[in-house]
Amino acid sequence: MTSRATVTKAVIPAAGLGTRFLPATKAMPKEMLPVVDKPAIQYVVEEAVNSGMSDILMITGRNKRSLEDHFDRVPFIEKTLEDKGDLERLAMVRAASELGEIHYLRQGDPKGLGHAVLRAKLHVGDEPFAVLLGDDLIDARDELLKQMVEVQAKTGGSVIALIEVEPGQISSYGCADISVIEGEDYVRVNKLVEKPSVDEAPSNLAVIGRYVLHPAVFGVLEETGPGRGGEIQLTDALQTLAAQEEGEGAGVYGVVFRGRRYDTGDKLSYLKAVVTLASEREDLGPDLREWLKDFTGTLES
Ligand code: UTP
């Protein structure tokens, strides 16, 4: 009998400076920005938990406090809601503190995503693990991480998530040069190119913020010097693994995601994500959609 592949540890780097969202991110992490009525980070933790990951490690910075508070109990608010009999809100408040085991580790200097992931080495140990970035929200109705976990178990390498973008958009993303593997629903990643121009892009496949990594990535990160922007880049370490033909943890594979994804990393995408998600909600959607129709009618073309 074949057992279903499992990965129990998820790492969520949340120590970036969030400069694209200043001044909102001056005193709070961008992961705490509300997407309708929950901070972005809660969607991400829920996705990890729903994908079977019970042990979450958040890599935080100076801004650790609000993240920790959000996933903690708040007896005072809970008591007030209980006394009022407001069970619906009580359940919403409690949900965030009942998501599972969440650990926090400070990054120290924000020396890049690769450096943040390397900080997880001791906690993760010698097993495959997931990395989820708070900029990308994956719709709860679509499965991505579970599929990536299966591919990791099958290939023994590391797995990244890719989406197809319009050629003109590729220069905002990391881009993957891939080979199709006959009969498989995942691809082999030959090379990663960070933010290429349209002419230089090897494909229209863009890297998004979900990874299932072999622990061999830690050794590679330790040897990876500062790259673009003077930061230690996860992409550079993945590039090294992609170039390896053999050895433990060699090879990088890609799962092309065709489900619903919401980008919350910059102001315009964030606004679109909030409106899209809110307009699909049962409680807010009908009124919001009605208003949106009126509102768009007032806009000049
Ligand atoms: P980004 O490249 O989006 O950087 O990081 P950022 O600082 O969050 O945002 P901008 O570009 O300045 O607006 C990608 C992910 O890596 C984390 C971030 O928190 C984000 O989830 N990160 C980045 C760290 O944890 N540490 C770092 O040193 C850098």
CSV table of C-alpha atoms and ligand atoms in Angstrom, one decimal:
chain,number,residue,atom,x,y,z
A,1,MET,CA,0.0,0.0,0.0
A,2,THR,CA,1.4,3.4,-0.9
A,3,SER,CA,1.0,6.0,1.9
A,4,ARG,CA,0.0,9.6,1.0
A,5,ALA,CA,2.9,11.9,1.1
A,6,THR,CA,3.0,14.3,4.0
A,7,VAL,CA,5.0,17.4,5.0
A,8,THR,CA,4.2,18.6,8.5
A,9,LYS,CA,6.4,21.7,8.7
A,10,ALA,CA,5.6,25.1,7.1
A,11,VAL,CA,7.9,28.1,7.2
A,12,ILE,CA,6.3,31.5,6.7
A,13,PRO,CA,8.8,34.3,6.2
A,14,ALA,CA,7.3,37.6,7.4
A,15,ALA,CA,10.4,39.7,8.1
A,16,GLY,CA,10.6,41.8,4.9
A,17,LEU,CA,10.5,45.5,5.1
A,18,GLY,CA,7.3,45.8,2.9
A,19,THR,CA,8.6,49.0,1.3
A,20,ARG,CA,6.0,48.8,-1.5
A,21,PHE,CA,3.3,49.3,1.1
A,22,LEU,CA,4.8,52.2,3.0
A,23,PRO,CA,3.6,54.1,5.0
A,24,ALA,CA,1.1,51.4,6.1
A,25,THR,CA,4.0,49.0,6.9
A,26,LYS,CA,6.0,51.5,8.9
A,27,ALA,CA,5.0,50.0,12.2
A,28,MET,CA,3.3,46.7,11.2
A,29,PRO,CA,4.2,43.9,8.8
A,30,LYS,CA,2.5,43.8,5.5
A,31,GLU,CA,1.3,40.3,6.3
A,32,MET,CA,-1.1,42.0,8.9
A,33,LEU,CA,-2.9,44.1,6.2
A,34,PRO,CA,-6.6,43.1,6.3
A,35,VAL,CA,-7.9,41.2,3.3
A,36,VAL,CA,-11.6,41.9,3.8
A,37,ASP,CA,-11.8,41.1,7.5
A,38,LYS,CA,-8.8,38.9,8.2
A,39,PRO,CA,-5.1,39.7,8.0
A,40,ALA,CA,-3.4,38.2,4.9
A,41,ILE,CA,-1.2,36.0,7.1
A,42,GLN,CA,-4.3,34.2,8.5
A,43,TYR,CA,-5.3,33.0,5.1
A,44,VAL,CA,-1.8,31.7,4.6
A,45,VAL,CA,-1.7,29.8,7.9
A,46,GLU,CA,-5.1,28.4,7.2
A,47,GLU,CA,-3.9,27.1,3.8
A,48,ALA,CA,-0.9,25.4,5.4
A,49,VAL,CA,-3.1,23.8,8.1
A,50,ASN,CA,-5.6,22.7,5.5
A,51,SER,CA,-2.8,21.1,3.5
A,52,GLY,CA,-1.8,19.0,6.5
A,53,MET,CA,0.9,21.1,8.1
A,54,SER,CA,0.6,21.2,11.8
A,55,ASP,CA,3.9,22.9,12.7
A,56,ILE,CA,4.2,26.5,11.5
A,57,LEU,CA,7.4,28.5,11.9
A,58,MET,CA,7.1,32.2,11.3
A,59,ILE,CA,10.2,34.2,10.6
A,60,THR,CA,9.6,37.6,11.9
A,61,GLY,CA,11.4,40.9,12.4
A,62,ARG,CA,11.0,43.9,14.6
A,63,ASN,CA,7.3,43.7,13.9
A,64,LYS,CA,6.8,40.3,15.6
A,65,ARG,CA,4.4,41.6,18.3
A,66,SER,CA,1.2,42.0,16.2
A,67,LEU,CA,1.7,38.7,14.5
A,68,GLU,CA,2.0,36.9,17.8
A,69,ASP,CA,-1.0,38.7,19.2
A,70,HIS,CA,-3.2,37.9,16.3
A,71,PHE,CA,-2.7,34.1,16.8
A,72,ASP,CA,-3.0,34.3,20.5
A,73,ARG,CA,-6.1,34.1,22.7
A,74,VAL,CA,-7.7,37.4,23.8
A,75,PRO,CA,-9.7,36.5,27.0
A,76,PHE,CA,-11.0,40.1,27.4
A,77,ILE,CA,-12.5,40.3,23.9
A,78,GLU,CA,-13.8,36.7,24.1
A,79,LYS,CA,-15.4,37.3,27.5
A,80,THR,CA,-17.2,40.5,26.2
A,81,LEU,CA,-18.5,38.7,23.2
A,82,GLU,CA,-19.6,35.7,25.3
A,83,ASP,CA,-21.5,38.0,27.7
A,84,LYS,CA,-23.2,39.6,24.8
A,85,GLY,CA,-24.1,36.2,23.3
A,86,ASP,CA,-22.3,37.2,20.1
A,87,LEU,CA,-21.3,33.6,19.2
A,88,GLU,CA,-20.6,34.3,15.6
A,89,ARG,CA,-17.9,36.9,16.3
A,90,LEU,CA,-16.6,34.8,19.2
A,91,ALA,CA,-16.0,31.9,16.8
A,92,MET,CA,-14.2,34.2,14.3
A,93,VAL,CA,-12.0,35.6,17.1
A,94,ARG,CA,-11.1,32.2,18.4
A,95,ALA,CA,-10.5,30.6,15.0
A,96,ALA,CA,-7.1,32.4,14.6
A,97,SER,CA,-5.8,31.0,18.0
A,98,GLU,CA,-6.9,27.5,17.3
A,99,LEU,CA,-5.0,26.9,14.0
A,100,GLY,CA,-2.2,24.8,15.4
A,101,GLU,CA,1.3,25.0,16.7
A,102,ILE,CA,2.8,28.3,15.6
A,103,HIS,CA,6.5,29.1,16.5
A,104,TYR,CA,8.2,32.4,16.0
A,105,LEU,CA,11.8,33.1,15.2
A,106,ARG,CA,13.4,36.5,14.5
A,107,GLN,CA,15.5,36.8,11.4
A,108,GLY,CA,17.8,39.4,12.8
A,109,ASP,CA,18.9,41.5,9.8
A,110,PRO,CA,16.5,41.3,6.9
A,111,LYS,CA,19.1,40.0,4.5
A,112,GLY,CA,16.7,38.5,2.0
A,113,LEU,CA,14.2,35.7,1.6
A,114,GLY,CA,17.0,33.0,1.3
A,115,HIS,CA,18.5,34.2,4.6
A,116,ALA,CA,15.0,34.1,6.2
A,117,VAL,CA,14.5,30.5,5.0
A,118,LEU,CA,18.0,29.5,6.3
A,119,ARG,CA,17.0,30.7,9.8
A,120,ALA,CA,14.5,27.8,9.8
A,121,LYS,CA,17.3,25.1,9.5
A,122,LEU,CA,17.4,24.0,13.1
A,123,HIS,CA,13.6,23.9,13.5
A,124,VAL,CA,13.0,22.0,10.2
A,125,GLY,CA,15.9,19.5,10.6
A,126,ASP,CA,16.3,16.9,7.9
A,127,GLU,CA,12.9,16.7,6.3
A,128,PRO,CA,11.1,18.3,3.4
A,129,PHE,CA,9.2,21.5,4.3
A,130,ALA,CA,6.9,24.0,2.8
A,131,VAL,CA,7.5,27.8,2.4
A,132,LEU,CA,4.5,30.1,2.0
A,133,LEU,CA,4.8,33.8,1.3
A,134,GLY,CA,2.1,36.1,2.5
A,135,ASP,CA,2.0,38.1,-0.8
A,136,ASP,CA,0.2,35.3,-2.6
A,137,LEU,CA,-3.2,34.1,-1.4
A,138,ILE,CA,-4.4,30.8,-2.9
A,139,ASP,CA,-8.2,30.3,-2.9
A,140,ALA,CA,-9.2,27.8,-0.3
A,141,ARG,CA,-11.3,26.0,-3.0
A,142,ASP,CA,-8.2,25.2,-5.0
A,143,GLU,CA,-5.5,22.7,-3.9
A,144,LEU,CA,-1.9,23.6,-4.6
A,145,LEU,CA,0.3,22.7,-1.7
A,146,LYS,CA,-0.9,19.1,-1.4
A,147,GLN,CA,-0.1,18.5,-5.1
A,148,MET,CA,3.4,20.1,-4.5
A,149,VAL,CA,4.0,17.7,-1.6
A,150,GLU,CA,3.1,14.7,-3.7
A,151,VAL,CA,5.5,15.9,-6.4
A,152,GLN,CA,8.3,16.4,-3.9
A,153,ALA,CA,7.8,12.9,-2.6
A,154,LYS,CA,7.9,11.5,-6.1
A,155,THR,CA,10.9,13.4,-7.4
A,156,GLY,CA,12.9,13.7,-4.2
A,157,GLY,CA,13.9,17.3,-5.2
A,158,SER,CA,12.4,20.7,-4.5
A,159,VAL,CA,9.2,22.0,-5.9
A,160,ILE,CA,8.1,25.5,-6.9
A,161,ALA,CA,4.7,26.8,-8.0
A,162,LEU,CA,4.3,28.5,-11.4
A,163,ILE,CA,1.5,30.4,-13.1
A,164,GLU,CA,1.1,31.4,-16.7
A,165,VAL,CA,1.2,35.1,-17.2
A,166,GLU,CA,0.7,37.5,-20.1
A,167,PRO,CA,4.2,37.9,-21.8
A,168,GLY,CA,4.2,41.6,-20.9
A,169,GLN,CA,3.9,40.8,-17.1
A,170,ILE,CA,6.8,38.4,-16.9
A,171,SER,CA,9.3,41.1,-16.0
A,172,SER,CA,7.6,41.5,-12.6
A,173,TYR,CA,8.3,37.9,-11.6
A,174,GLY,CA,10.9,35.2,-11.4
A,175,CYS,CA,10.6,33.2,-14.7
A,176,ALA,CA,11.3,29.5,-15.1
A,177,ASP,CA,13.0,27.8,-18.1
A,178,ILE,CA,11.3,24.3,-18.0
A,179,SER,CA,11.2,21.0,-19.8
A,180,VAL,CA,8.0,19.0,-20.0
A,181,ILE,CA,8.2,15.5,-18.5
A,182,GLU,CA,6.3,13.0,-20.7
A,183,GLY,CA,3.2,11.6,-18.9
A,184,GLU,CA,3.6,13.8,-15.8
A,185,ASP,CA,1.5,16.8,-14.5
A,186,TYR,CA,4.6,18.6,-13.3
A,187,VAL,CA,7.6,20.0,-15.2
A,188,ARG,CA,11.4,20.0,-14.7
A,189,VAL,CA,12.9,23.4,-14.0
A,190,ASN,CA,16.2,23.9,-15.8
A,191,LYS,CA,16.8,27.5,-14.9
A,192,LEU,CA,15.3,30.4,-13.1
A,193,VAL,CA,15.7,34.0,-14.4
A,194,GLU,CA,14.8,36.8,-12.0
A,195,LYS,CA,12.5,39.5,-13.6
A,196,PRO,CA,13.6,39.1,-17.2
A,197,SER,CA,12.6,41.5,-20.0
A,198,VAL,CA,10.0,40.1,-22.4
A,199,ASP,CA,12.7,39.3,-25.0
A,200,GLU,CA,14.9,37.5,-22.6
A,201,ALA,CA,12.2,35.5,-20.8
A,202,PRO,CA,12.6,31.7,-21.5
A,203,SER,CA,8.8,31.2,-20.9
A,204,ASN,CA,5.6,32.8,-19.7
A,205,LEU,CA,5.8,30.8,-16.4
A,206,ALA,CA,6.1,33.0,-13.4
A,207,VAL,CA,7.2,31.8,-9.9
A,208,ILE,CA,4.7,32.4,-7.1
A,209,GLY,CA,5.1,32.2,-3.3
A,210,ARG,CA,4.7,28.5,-2.6
A,211,TYR,CA,7.6,26.1,-2.3
A,212,VAL,CA,8.1,22.5,-1.0
A,213,LEU,CA,11.8,22.2,-0.4
A,214,HIS,CA,14.2,19.4,0.2
A,215,PRO,CA,16.4,20.2,3.3
A,216,ALA,CA,19.4,20.1,1.0
A,217,VAL,CA,18.5,23.7,0.3
A,218,PHE,CA,19.9,24.7,3.7
A,219,GLY,CA,23.5,23.6,2.8
A,220,VAL,CA,23.2,25.5,-0.5
A,221,LEU,CA,21.9,28.6,1.2
A,222,GLU,CA,24.8,28.6,3.5
A,223,GLU,CA,27.1,28.8,0.5
A,224,THR,CA,25.0,31.3,-1.3
A,225,GLY,CA,26.4,34.9,-1.3
A,226,PRO,CA,24.4,38.1,-1.6
A,227,GLY,CA,22.7,38.4,-5.0
A,228,ARG,CA,20.3,40.9,-6.5
A,229,GLY,CA,19.8,43.9,-4.2
A,230,GLY,CA,22.6,42.7,-2.0
A,231,GLU,CA,20.2,40.1,-0.5
A,232,ILE,CA,20.6,36.3,-0.1
A,233,GLN,CA,18.1,35.1,-2.7
A,234,LEU,CA,16.2,31.8,-2.4
A,235,THR,CA,16.0,31.9,-6.2
A,236,ASP,CA,19.9,31.7,-6.4
A,237,ALA,CA,19.9,28.6,-4.1
A,238,LEU,CA,17.1,27.0,-6.2
A,239,GLN,CA,19.1,27.7,-9.3
A,240,THR,CA,22.0,25.7,-7.8
A,241,LEU,CA,19.7,22.8,-7.0
A,242,ALA,CA,18.1,22.9,-10.4
A,243,ALA,CA,21.6,22.6,-12.0
A,244,GLN,CA,22.4,19.4,-10.0
A,245,GLU,CA,21.7,16.2,-11.9
A,246,GLU,CA,22.3,13.8,-9.0
A,247,GLY,CA,22.8,13.6,-5.3
A,248,GLU,CA,20.4,14.0,-2.4
A,249,GLY,CA,17.9,16.8,-3.0
A,250,ALA,CA,19.0,17.4,-6.6
A,251,GLY,CA,16.6,18.9,-9.1
A,252,VAL,CA,13.8,21.5,-9.0
A,253,TYR,CA,10.4,20.7,-10.3
A,254,GLY,CA,7.4,23.0,-11.0
A,255,VAL,CA,3.7,22.6,-10.6
A,256,VAL,CA,1.7,24.9,-12.9
A,257,PHE,CA,-1.2,26.3,-10.9
A,258,ARG,CA,-4.3,27.2,-12.8
A,259,GLY,CA,-6.6,28.0,-9.9
A,260,ARG,CA,-7.5,31.3,-8.2
A,261,ARG,CA,-4.7,33.3,-6.8
A,262,TYR,CA,-4.7,36.8,-5.3
A,263,ASP,CA,-1.6,39.0,-5.2
A,264,THR,CA,-1.5,41.3,-2.2
A,265,GLY,CA,2.1,42.4,-2.6
A,266,ASP,CA,1.6,45.8,-4.1
A,267,LYS,CA,-1.1,48.4,-3.6
A,268,LEU,CA,-3.0,48.0,-6.9
A,269,SER,CA,-3.0,44.1,-6.8
A,270,TYR,CA,-4.0,44.3,-3.1
A,271,LEU,CA,-7.0,46.5,-3.8
A,272,LYS,CA,-8.1,44.1,-6.6
A,273,ALA,CA,-7.7,41.1,-4.3
A,274,VAL,CA,-9.8,42.7,-1.6
A,275,VAL,CA,-12.6,43.7,-4.0
A,276,THR,CA,-12.6,40.2,-5.7
A,277,LEU,CA,-12.7,38.3,-2.4
A,278,ALA,CA,-15.3,40.6,-0.8
A,279,SER,CA,-17.6,40.4,-3.9
A,280,GLU,CA,-17.6,36.6,-3.6
A,281,ARG,CA,-18.6,36.6,0.1
A,282,GLU,CA,-22.1,35.6,0.9
A,283,ASP,CA,-22.5,38.3,3.6
A,284,LEU,CA,-20.9,41.2,1.7
A,285,GLY,CA,-21.0,40.2,-1.9
A,286,PRO,CA,-24.6,41.0,-3.0
A,287,ASP,CA,-24.4,44.6,-1.6
A,288,LEU,CA,-20.9,45.2,-2.8
A,289,ARG,CA,-21.6,44.0,-6.3
A,290,GLU,CA,-24.6,46.2,-6.5
A,291,TRP,CA,-22.6,49.2,-5.4
A,292,LEU,CA,-19.7,48.4,-7.7
A,293,LYS,CA,-22.1,48.4,-10.7
A,294,ASP,CA,-23.3,51.9,-9.8
A,295,PHE,CA,-19.8,53.1,-9.0
A,296,THR,CA,-18.2,51.9,-12.2
A,297,GLY,CA,-21.1,53.6,-14.1
A,298,THR,CA,-19.8,56.9,-12.6
A,299,LEU,CA,-16.3,56.4,-13.9
A,300,GLU,CA,-15.2,58.1,-17.0
A,301,SER,CA,-13.9,55.7,-19.6
B,1,UTP,P1,9.6,40.8,-0.8
B,1,UTP,O1,10.6,40.6,-1.9
B,1,UTP,O2,8.2,40.9,-1.2
B,1,UTP,O3,10.1,42.0,0.1
B,1,UTP,O4,9.8,39.5,0.1
B,1,UTP,P2,9.3,42.7,1.2
B,1,UTP,O5,10.3,43.4,2.1
B,1,UTP,O6,8.3,41.8,1.9
B,1,UTP,O7,8.4,43.8,0.4
B,1,UTP,P3,8.8,45.0,-0.5
B,1,UTP,O8,9.2,44.4,-1.8
B,1,UTP,O9,9.9,45.8,0.2
B,1,UTP,O10,7.5,45.8,-0.6
B,1,UTP,C1,9.2,38.3,-0.2
B,1,UTP,C2,8.9,37.6,1.2
B,1,UTP,O11,10.1,37.3,1.9
B,1,UTP,C3,10.0,37.8,3.2
B,1,UTP,C4,9.0,38.9,3.1
B,1,UTP,O12,8.4,39.1,4.4
B,1,UTP,C5,8.0,38.3,2.1
B,1,UTP,O13,7.1,37.4,2.7
B,1,UTP,N1,11.4,38.4,3.6
B,1,UTP,C6,12.1,39.2,2.7
B,1,UTP,C7,11.9,38.1,4.8
B,1,UTP,O14,11.3,37.4,5.6
B,1,UTP,N2,13.1,38.5,5.1
B,1,UTP,C8,13.9,39.3,4.2
B,1,UTP,O15,15.0,39.7,4.6
B,1,UTP,C9,13.3,39.6,3.0
